[in-house]
């Protein structure tokens, strides 16, 4: 069976004044139609860069490796050069909900106008139809008085309204692949639940594939089929959401779950993972987590273990070094 | 000792809405007749529906939104700043005392400035320090308190992760030695581990520097852990307010109950026991009369008597305030 999306051996580096930053190191992922793949992980671990690579939205200082592949319907996006090819992905087959809603609406143009434009670029329809679809989508994401909000500027909406307007815009084009980067962080939990239900319905109805990036493990538990855990540019653990959340094996995944504030125990202290994230300018050799890992063996600490995922149970993949050196 | 640092009295903030330049102006009442007192040294939480007016309230307290009616008073050791009548000279003073930590550590930091310059900027703009040495000393001091590595001060923000950038924005907000901080979704963009780290830092600084926070967040578990007192907003109104533990263990208002029941569980098999709110979310442009929650409240009476209730908080047990209508009709 072919996958909707297949990422193979992706490295992404950025050239900066201070040197070359490794943002993604040898990441491989697959996603099928109708499925939701959650990505969680440390701030700066490369979640947004992964999504932007799929859309070819990384800036000019980006360097991809020669043998990397990002296949959408078996076509390698990384080899796309012409405008027409890129048009197929951006907003056509693929839509992205950006982490920062303010950045995706032009400040001086009413949000409705931007939604209508988007739609008309990608689907043959007239203005009136595009307006009706847009207002309907605004309604469905729980924006009251949608006709009026349609005529407002992004800065006039609350943070959560902006985010919902962006979700409405991304869903209105009915993409095959939806990249949702922290789509519900600015929403209160009741509206979050409503938006998640809406997204689930639409995913089902149109058989979309979704990459859902969030640091909210509760949201991941509710929406994702599979989850990939990233740390400093590498996927360290991956598998069905149930398995990963109930039976985490990698020390980083365990630390993440342990850091969740427990609403049923307000006396428990908040427990971050000790130590600081290394700068991407000096990424540790070997296991990227070794500088903070409570279980690192001597060999692991010295950075001599090579990373790579191993299937420890059907569907549950764990970084090889986690298997080798994480015995406790 | 429980003096207040901020008193918000019958505060309303409205914005104009105009469909096009020919049509008639309408009002959006973003904040509607709000009364709160924030105690010195407290961690005051503000939660509630998206679009309910939390940011607007926070900005009004900082003097960044104009006040339509009512007033906001900042009490600073015997000196009061009245934000309704404040002039530009007093405003300069006030900015040193009350600061905002931005939500987005990526957008808030200029990519062309070094971390040192970013943190130093408020000192220079407000002309707080007199020499470069003094500025450097203040920057180093606050950077160390925020656990930023001093050798990082020469770097540009892109070399930092989200958590480190958030610490940079916190250092920037704290460098002028403010007494009051509005943190609007300041940890929302961070993964749970860094979030825990930053929250511990804010708590620690609260004690060390005797800071007061207004902490706006959608993450109820976080609010439950860090805040002393929590107010819940819905459509421009505060519908409930109580000490954290009391609020989370004994919520009274139907909206608060719905909110607490909707926290997504990390157990994928536990597909929510959430109280689902029915009905359209009403609009701030055209809010329901009487109890603003009545169009979605599971307990609203059939004859709709709530439409005639005037809203207002009532103290049901010491320190626990709930909207009068919630008391009458739930
Ligand atoms: N244009 C760029 N130039 C240089 N470095 C960059 C650029 N874009 C991203 N990076 C770096 O790449 C790394 C990965 O960033 P990315 O935005 O993917 O993180 P993330 O996992 O989405 O984090 P967060 O949860 O904080 O959003 C970070 O170290 C970041 O500083
Ligand atoms: N500058 C503005 N011009 C017009 N309307 C505004 C402006 N700022 C806020 N509003 C309106 O005021 C209401 C309250 O917005 P506010 O941003 O305070 O909500 P919030 O509680 O912070 O929501 P969120 O949780 O989504 O950030 C909304 O209806 C919003 O559209
Ligand atoms: S390999 Fe060693 S250092 Fe790396 S995560 Fe596993 S146990 Fe920790
Ligand atoms: S007054 Fe009635 S409608 Fe309003 S919150 Fe209370 S129970 Fe619900
Ligand atoms: Mg990101
Ligand atoms: Mg807000």
XYZ file of C-alpha atoms and ligand atoms in Angstrom, chain A residues 250-252 287-297 300-301 305 319-327, ligand 3:
34
model
C 12.232 6.372 26.194
C 13.578 8.374 29.142
C 12.579 11.611 27.401
C 22.292 9.907 21.750
C 20.953 13.466 21.702
C 19.333 13.054 25.110
C 22.422 11.814 26.913
C 23.290 15.172 28.514
C 20.050 15.070 30.498
C 19.256 11.397 30.724
C 19.049 9.919 34.229
C 19.817 6.442 32.871
C 22.749 7.071 30.587
C 25.424 4.402 30.836
C 26.062 6.463 26.381
C 27.460 9.451 28.265
C 26.016 5.200 20.697
C 15.494 4.763 19.703
C 18.108 2.056 19.621
C 20.219 3.740 22.225
C 17.226 3.835 24.517
C 17.175 0.059 24.238
C 20.895 -0.385 24.612
C 21.747 1.927 27.394
C 18.514 2.815 29.159
C 18.206 -0.352 31.256
S 20.622 6.030 25.130
Fe 21.267 6.241 27.114
S 21.391 8.379 27.245
Fe 20.230 8.088 25.459
S 18.220 8.094 26.202
Fe 18.800 6.036 26.260
S 19.481 5.755 28.264
Fe 19.422 7.885 27.974
